[in-house]
XYZ file of N, CA and C in Angstrom:
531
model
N 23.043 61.366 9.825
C 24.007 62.380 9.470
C 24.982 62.567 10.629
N 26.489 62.468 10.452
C 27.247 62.852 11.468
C 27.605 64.100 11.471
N 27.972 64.540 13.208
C 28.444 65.872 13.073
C 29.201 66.057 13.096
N 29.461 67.463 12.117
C 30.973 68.022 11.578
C 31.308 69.063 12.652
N 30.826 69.346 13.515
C 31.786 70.032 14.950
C 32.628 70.043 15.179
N 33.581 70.462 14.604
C 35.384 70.145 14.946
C 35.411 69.475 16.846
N 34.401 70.362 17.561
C 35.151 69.855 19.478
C 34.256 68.759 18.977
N 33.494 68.103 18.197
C 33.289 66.487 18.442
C 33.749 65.621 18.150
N 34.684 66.082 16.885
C 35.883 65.089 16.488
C 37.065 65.253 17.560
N 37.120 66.540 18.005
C 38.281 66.390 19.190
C 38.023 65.744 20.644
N 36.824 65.658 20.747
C 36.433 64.803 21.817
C 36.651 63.487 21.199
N 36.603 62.772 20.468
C 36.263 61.710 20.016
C 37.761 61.047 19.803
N 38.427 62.184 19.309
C 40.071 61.877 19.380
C 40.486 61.512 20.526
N 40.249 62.453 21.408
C 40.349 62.230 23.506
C 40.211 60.727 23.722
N 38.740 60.648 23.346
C 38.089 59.343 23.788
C 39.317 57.917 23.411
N 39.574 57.788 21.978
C 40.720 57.328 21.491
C 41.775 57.472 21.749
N 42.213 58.073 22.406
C 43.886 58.105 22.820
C 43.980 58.126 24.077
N 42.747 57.648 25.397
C 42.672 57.688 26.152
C 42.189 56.551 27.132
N 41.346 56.130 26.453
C 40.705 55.079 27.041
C 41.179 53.902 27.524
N 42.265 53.660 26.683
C 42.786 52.424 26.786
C 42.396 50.749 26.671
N 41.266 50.553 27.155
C 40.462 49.310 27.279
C 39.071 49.423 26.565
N 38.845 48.594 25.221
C 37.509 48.900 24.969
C 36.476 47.654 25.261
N 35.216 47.567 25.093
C 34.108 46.052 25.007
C 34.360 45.740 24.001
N 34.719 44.735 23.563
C 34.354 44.054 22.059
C 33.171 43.514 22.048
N 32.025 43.645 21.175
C 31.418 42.834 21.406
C 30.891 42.171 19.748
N 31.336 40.897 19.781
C 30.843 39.816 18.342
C 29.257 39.442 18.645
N 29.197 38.736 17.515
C 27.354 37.656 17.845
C 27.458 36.654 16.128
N 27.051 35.229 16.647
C 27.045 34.861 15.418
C 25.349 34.003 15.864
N 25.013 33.311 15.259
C 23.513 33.109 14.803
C 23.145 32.100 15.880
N 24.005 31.278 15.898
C 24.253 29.916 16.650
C 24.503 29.973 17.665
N 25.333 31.138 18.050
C 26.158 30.947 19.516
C 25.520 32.502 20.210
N 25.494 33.346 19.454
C 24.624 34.317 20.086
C 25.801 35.643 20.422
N 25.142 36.614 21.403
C 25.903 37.684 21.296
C 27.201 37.526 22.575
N 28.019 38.313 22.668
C 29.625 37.695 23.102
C 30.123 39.344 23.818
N 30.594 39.645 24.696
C 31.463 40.795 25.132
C 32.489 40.294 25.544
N 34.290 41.029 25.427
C 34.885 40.747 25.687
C 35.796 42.092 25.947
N 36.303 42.793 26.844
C 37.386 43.434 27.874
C 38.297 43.708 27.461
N 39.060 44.065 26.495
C 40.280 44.238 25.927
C 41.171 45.541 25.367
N 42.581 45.363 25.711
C 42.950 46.317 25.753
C 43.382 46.786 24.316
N 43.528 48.044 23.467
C 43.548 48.091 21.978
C 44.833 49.483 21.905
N 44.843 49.519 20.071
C 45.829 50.578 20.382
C 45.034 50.730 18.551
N 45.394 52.604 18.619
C 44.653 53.093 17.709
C 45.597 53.291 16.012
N 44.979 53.151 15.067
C 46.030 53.846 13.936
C 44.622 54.238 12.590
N 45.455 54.720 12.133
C 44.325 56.007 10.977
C 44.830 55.685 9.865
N 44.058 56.235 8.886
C 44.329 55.984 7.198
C 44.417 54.554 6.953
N 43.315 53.837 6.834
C 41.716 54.106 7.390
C 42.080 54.201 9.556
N 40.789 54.627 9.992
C 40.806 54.752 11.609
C 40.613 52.951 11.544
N 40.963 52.902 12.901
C 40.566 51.659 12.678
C 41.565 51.266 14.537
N 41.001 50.070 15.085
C 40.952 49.683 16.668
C 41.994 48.354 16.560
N 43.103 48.032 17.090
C 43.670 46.711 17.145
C 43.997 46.084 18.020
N 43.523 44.796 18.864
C 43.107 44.025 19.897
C 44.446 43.017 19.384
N 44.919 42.722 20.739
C 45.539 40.692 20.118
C 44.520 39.980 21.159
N 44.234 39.057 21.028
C 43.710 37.714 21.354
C 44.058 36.302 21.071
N 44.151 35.341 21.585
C 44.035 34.060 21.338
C 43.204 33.484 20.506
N 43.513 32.462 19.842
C 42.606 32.282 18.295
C 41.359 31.275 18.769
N 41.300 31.008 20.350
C 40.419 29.984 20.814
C 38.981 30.452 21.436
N 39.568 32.231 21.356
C 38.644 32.826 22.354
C 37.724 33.108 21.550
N 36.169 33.180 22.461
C 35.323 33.164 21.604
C 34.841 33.993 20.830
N 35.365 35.538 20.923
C 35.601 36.800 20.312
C 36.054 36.691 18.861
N 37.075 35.536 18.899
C 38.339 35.509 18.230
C 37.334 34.461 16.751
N 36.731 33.379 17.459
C 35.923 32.384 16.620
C 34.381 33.495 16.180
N 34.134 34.286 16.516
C 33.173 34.910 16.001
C 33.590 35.713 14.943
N 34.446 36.374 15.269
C 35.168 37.259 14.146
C 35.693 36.529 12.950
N 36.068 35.431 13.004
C 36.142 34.700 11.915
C 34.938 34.209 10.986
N 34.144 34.014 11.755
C 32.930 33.525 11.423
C 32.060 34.296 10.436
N 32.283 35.637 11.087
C 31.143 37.063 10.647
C 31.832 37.934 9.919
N 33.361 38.722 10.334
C 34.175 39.518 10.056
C 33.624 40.713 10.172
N 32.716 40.895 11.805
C 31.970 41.682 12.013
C 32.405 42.112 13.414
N 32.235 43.162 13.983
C 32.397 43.778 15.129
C 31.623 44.923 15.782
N 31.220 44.987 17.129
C 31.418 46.379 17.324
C 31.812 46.341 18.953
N 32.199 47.919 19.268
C 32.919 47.821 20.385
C 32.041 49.497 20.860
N 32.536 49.603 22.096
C 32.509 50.724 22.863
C 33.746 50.789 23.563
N 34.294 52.504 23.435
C 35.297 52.847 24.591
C 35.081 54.197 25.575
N 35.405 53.634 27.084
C 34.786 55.168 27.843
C 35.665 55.471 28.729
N 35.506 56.843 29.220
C 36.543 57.318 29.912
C 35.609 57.207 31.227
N 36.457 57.530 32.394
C 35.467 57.377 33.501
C 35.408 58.373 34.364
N 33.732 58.383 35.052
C 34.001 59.437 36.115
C 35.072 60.246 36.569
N 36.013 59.464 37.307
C 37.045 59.957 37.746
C 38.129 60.386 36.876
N 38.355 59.963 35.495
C 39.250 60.609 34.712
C 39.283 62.153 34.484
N 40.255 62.730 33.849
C 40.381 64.037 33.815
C 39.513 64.797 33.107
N 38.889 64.378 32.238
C 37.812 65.010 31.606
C 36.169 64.447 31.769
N 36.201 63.281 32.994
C 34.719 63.212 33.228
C 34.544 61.636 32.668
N 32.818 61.255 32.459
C 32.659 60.252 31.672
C 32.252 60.543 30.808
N 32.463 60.164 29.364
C 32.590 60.123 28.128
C 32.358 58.803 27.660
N 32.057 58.847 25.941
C 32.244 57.181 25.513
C 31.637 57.671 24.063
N 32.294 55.961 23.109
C 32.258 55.644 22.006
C 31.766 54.784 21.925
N 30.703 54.745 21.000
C 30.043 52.847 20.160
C 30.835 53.135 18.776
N 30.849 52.456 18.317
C 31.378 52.078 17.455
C 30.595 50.567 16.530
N 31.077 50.482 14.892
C 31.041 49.500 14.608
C 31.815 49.295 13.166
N 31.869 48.060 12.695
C 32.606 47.873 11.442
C 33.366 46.460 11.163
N 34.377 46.207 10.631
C 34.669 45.353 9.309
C 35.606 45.021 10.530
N 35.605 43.655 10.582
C 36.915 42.877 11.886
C 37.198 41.919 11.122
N 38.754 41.954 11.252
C 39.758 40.551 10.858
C 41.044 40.476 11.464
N 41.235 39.108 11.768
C 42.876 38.992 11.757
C 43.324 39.488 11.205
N 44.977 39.913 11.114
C 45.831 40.340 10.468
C 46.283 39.662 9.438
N 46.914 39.861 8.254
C 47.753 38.964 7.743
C 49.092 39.148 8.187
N 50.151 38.261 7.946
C 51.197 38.013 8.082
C 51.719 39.475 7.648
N 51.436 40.101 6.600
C 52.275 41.417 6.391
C 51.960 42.701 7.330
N 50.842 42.389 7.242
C 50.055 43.450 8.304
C 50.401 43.047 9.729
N 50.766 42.083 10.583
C 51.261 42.108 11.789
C 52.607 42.411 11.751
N 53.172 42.352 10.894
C 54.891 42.698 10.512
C 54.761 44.193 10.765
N 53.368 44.837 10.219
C 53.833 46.464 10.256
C 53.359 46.674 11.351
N 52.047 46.337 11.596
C 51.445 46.186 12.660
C 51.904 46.424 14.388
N 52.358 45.526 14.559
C 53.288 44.644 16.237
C 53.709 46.029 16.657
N 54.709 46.884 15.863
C 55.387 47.558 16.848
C 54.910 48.063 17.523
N 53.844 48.492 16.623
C 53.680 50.129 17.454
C 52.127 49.507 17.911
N 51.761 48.866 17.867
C 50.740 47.870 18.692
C 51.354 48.174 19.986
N 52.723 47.246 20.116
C 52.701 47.145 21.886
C 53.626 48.411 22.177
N 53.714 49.542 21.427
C 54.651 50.614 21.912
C 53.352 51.558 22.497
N 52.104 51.147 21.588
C 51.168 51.942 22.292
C 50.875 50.906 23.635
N 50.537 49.971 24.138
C 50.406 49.067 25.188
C 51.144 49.526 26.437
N 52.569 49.331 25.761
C 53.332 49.845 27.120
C 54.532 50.671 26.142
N 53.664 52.028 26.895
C 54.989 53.524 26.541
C 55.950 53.420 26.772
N 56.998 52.520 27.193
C 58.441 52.389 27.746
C 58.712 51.243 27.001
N 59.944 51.739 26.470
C 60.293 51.204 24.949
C 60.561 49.569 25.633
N 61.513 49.756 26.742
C 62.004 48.392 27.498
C 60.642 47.317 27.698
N 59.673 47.347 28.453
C 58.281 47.130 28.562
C 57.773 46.681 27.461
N 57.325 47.720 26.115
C 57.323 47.026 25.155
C 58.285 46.012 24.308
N 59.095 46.142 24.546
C 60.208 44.605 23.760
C 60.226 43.505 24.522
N 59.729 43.701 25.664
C 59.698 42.678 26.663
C 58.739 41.678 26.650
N 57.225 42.384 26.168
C 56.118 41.969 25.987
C 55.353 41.439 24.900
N 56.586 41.893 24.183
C 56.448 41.729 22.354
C 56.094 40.499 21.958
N 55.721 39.702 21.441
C 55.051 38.386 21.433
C 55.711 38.479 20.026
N 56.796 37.001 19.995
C 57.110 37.005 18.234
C 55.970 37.139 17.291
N 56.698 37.686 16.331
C 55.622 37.636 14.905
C 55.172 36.187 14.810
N 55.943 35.215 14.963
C 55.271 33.632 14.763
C 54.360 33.419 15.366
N 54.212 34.140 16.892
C 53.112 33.698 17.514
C 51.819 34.590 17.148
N 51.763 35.391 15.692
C 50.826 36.324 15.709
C 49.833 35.683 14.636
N 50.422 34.831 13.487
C 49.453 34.532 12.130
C 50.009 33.267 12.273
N 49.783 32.067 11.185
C 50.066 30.736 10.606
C 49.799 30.245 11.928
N 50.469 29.093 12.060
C 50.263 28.330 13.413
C 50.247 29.076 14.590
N 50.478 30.090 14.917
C 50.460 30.777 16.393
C 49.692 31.066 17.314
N 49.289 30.728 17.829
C 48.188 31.077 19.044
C 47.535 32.189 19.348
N 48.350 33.130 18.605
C 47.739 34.815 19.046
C 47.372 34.937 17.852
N 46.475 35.985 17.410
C 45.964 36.985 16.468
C 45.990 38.347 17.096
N 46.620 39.047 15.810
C 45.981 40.785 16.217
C 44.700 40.902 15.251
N 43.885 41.780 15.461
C 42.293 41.864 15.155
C 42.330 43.331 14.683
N 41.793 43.475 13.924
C 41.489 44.759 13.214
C 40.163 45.115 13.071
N 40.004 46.387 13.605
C 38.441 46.721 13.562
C 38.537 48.587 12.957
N 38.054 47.859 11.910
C 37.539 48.690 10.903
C 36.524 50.008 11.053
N 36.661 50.860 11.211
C 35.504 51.451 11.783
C 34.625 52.041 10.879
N 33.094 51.638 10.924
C 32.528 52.462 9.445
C 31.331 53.102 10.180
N 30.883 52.664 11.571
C 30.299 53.834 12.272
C 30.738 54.198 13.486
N 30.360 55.570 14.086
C 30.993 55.790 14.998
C 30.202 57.140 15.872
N 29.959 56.816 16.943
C 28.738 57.289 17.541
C 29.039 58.144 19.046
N 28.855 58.867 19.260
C 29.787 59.540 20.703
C 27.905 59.869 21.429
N 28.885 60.378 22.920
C 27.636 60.425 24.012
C 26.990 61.881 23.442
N 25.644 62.049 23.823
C 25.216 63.403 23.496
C 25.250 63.793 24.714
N 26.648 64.819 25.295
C 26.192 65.385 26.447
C 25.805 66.903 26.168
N 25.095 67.449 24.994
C 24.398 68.559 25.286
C 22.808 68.345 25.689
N 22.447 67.239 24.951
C 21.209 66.551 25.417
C 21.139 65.906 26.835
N 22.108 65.489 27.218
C 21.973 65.360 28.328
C 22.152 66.563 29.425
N 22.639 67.239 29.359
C 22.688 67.983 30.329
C 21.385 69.019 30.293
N 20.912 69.141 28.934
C 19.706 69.961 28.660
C 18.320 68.843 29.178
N 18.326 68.021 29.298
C 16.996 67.523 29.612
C 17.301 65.994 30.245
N 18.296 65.363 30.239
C 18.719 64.242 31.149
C 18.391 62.849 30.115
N 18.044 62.954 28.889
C 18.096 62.201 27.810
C 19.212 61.616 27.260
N 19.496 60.378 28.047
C 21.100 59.430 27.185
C 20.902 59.177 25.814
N 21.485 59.923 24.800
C 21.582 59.332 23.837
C 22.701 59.730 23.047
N 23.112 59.119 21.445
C 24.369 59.263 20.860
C 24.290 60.029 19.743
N 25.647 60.546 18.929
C 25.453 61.356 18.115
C 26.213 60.817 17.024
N 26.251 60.519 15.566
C 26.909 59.910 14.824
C 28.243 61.021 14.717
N 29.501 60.509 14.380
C 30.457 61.074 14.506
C 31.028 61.181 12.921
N 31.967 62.513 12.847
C 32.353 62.421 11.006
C 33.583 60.986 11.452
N 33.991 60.559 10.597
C 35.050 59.464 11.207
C 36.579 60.400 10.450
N 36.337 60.601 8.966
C 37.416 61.658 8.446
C 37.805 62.789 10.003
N 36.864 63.590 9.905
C 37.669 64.452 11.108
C 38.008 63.913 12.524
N 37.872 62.629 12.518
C 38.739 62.143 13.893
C 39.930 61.466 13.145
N 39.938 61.076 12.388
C 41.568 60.817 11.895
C 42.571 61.834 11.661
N 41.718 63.239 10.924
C 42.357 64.211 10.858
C 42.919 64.544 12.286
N 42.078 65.098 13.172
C 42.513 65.338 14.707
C 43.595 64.240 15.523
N 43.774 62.790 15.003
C 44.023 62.389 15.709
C 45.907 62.465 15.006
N 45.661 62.830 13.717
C 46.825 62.935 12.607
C 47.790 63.912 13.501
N 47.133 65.362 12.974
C 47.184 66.347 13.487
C 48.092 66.291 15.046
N 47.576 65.554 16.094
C 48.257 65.539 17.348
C 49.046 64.649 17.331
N 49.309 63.402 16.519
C 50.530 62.756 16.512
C 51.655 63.253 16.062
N 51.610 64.755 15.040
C 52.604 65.430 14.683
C 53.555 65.783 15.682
């Protein structure tokens, strides 16, 4: 059962609009389990995480393989609100050709906030689907799990709390207004 706590969906929103860099991590049967470092940018209706990668990387060949994912994102010690973090998991794919069309912009406008920066960095649409070397990746989110820091601070027990995923889209809606 996830919790409907409004401050856990607003933490969870934080966590998402903050983090910047999440783990990816794939696994297929043969080749086994995979982490990979990458930087993402968020969008809602459905929530959902979007990575580009190279179509060679092995992240990139698992996800094809499985159309499976899960990731973690955390804030750190030293950030403004402490350490924090997200597991996560769900439904991963390339983009299609229409979906990186809508996709791209605001992909790298979230990447780099300065409009100049982002056009600079913009990787043509050709290089995103059909023959192109890059993929953007879509990760679907259908669970979503935050740190329990009341348990922790009450007895020193790490563990996670399932999250509503509706009220972090709402929250995250809500502050993009």
């Amino acid at each position: 059962m996830s919790s409907s706590r409004p401050e856990v969906a607003v933490r969870a929103a934080r966590i998402i609009r903050e983090a910047r860099y999440l783990s990816l991590a794939t696994a297929t049967p043969h080749a086994g389990p995979w982490a990979a470092q990458l930087q993402y940018a968020w969008f809602i209706n459905p929530l959902r995480l979007v990575v580009g990668s190279h179509v060679t990387a092995r992240h990139a060949r698992d996800i094809a393989a499985t159309a499976r994912a899960a990731a973690t994102l955390s804030t750190l010690p030293d950030s403004p609100h402490g350490l924090d973090g997200l597991q996560m998991s769900g439904d991963c794919q390339a983009l299609s050709s229409e979906a990186v069309a809508a996709t791209a912009p605001m992909f790298y406008e979230q990447m780099f906030p300065e409009a100049v920066d982002a056009q600079q960095h913009a990787l043509p649409l050709s290089q995103l689907h059909g023959d192109g070397p890059q993929r953007l990746f879509e990760l679907r989110i259908r669970e979503l799990w935050i740190l329990d820091l009341e348990r922790w601070e009450r007895d020193g027990t790490s563990t996670r709390r399932a999250v509503d995923i509706p009220a972090v889209e709402m929250t995250l809606d809500e502050r993009n207004q």
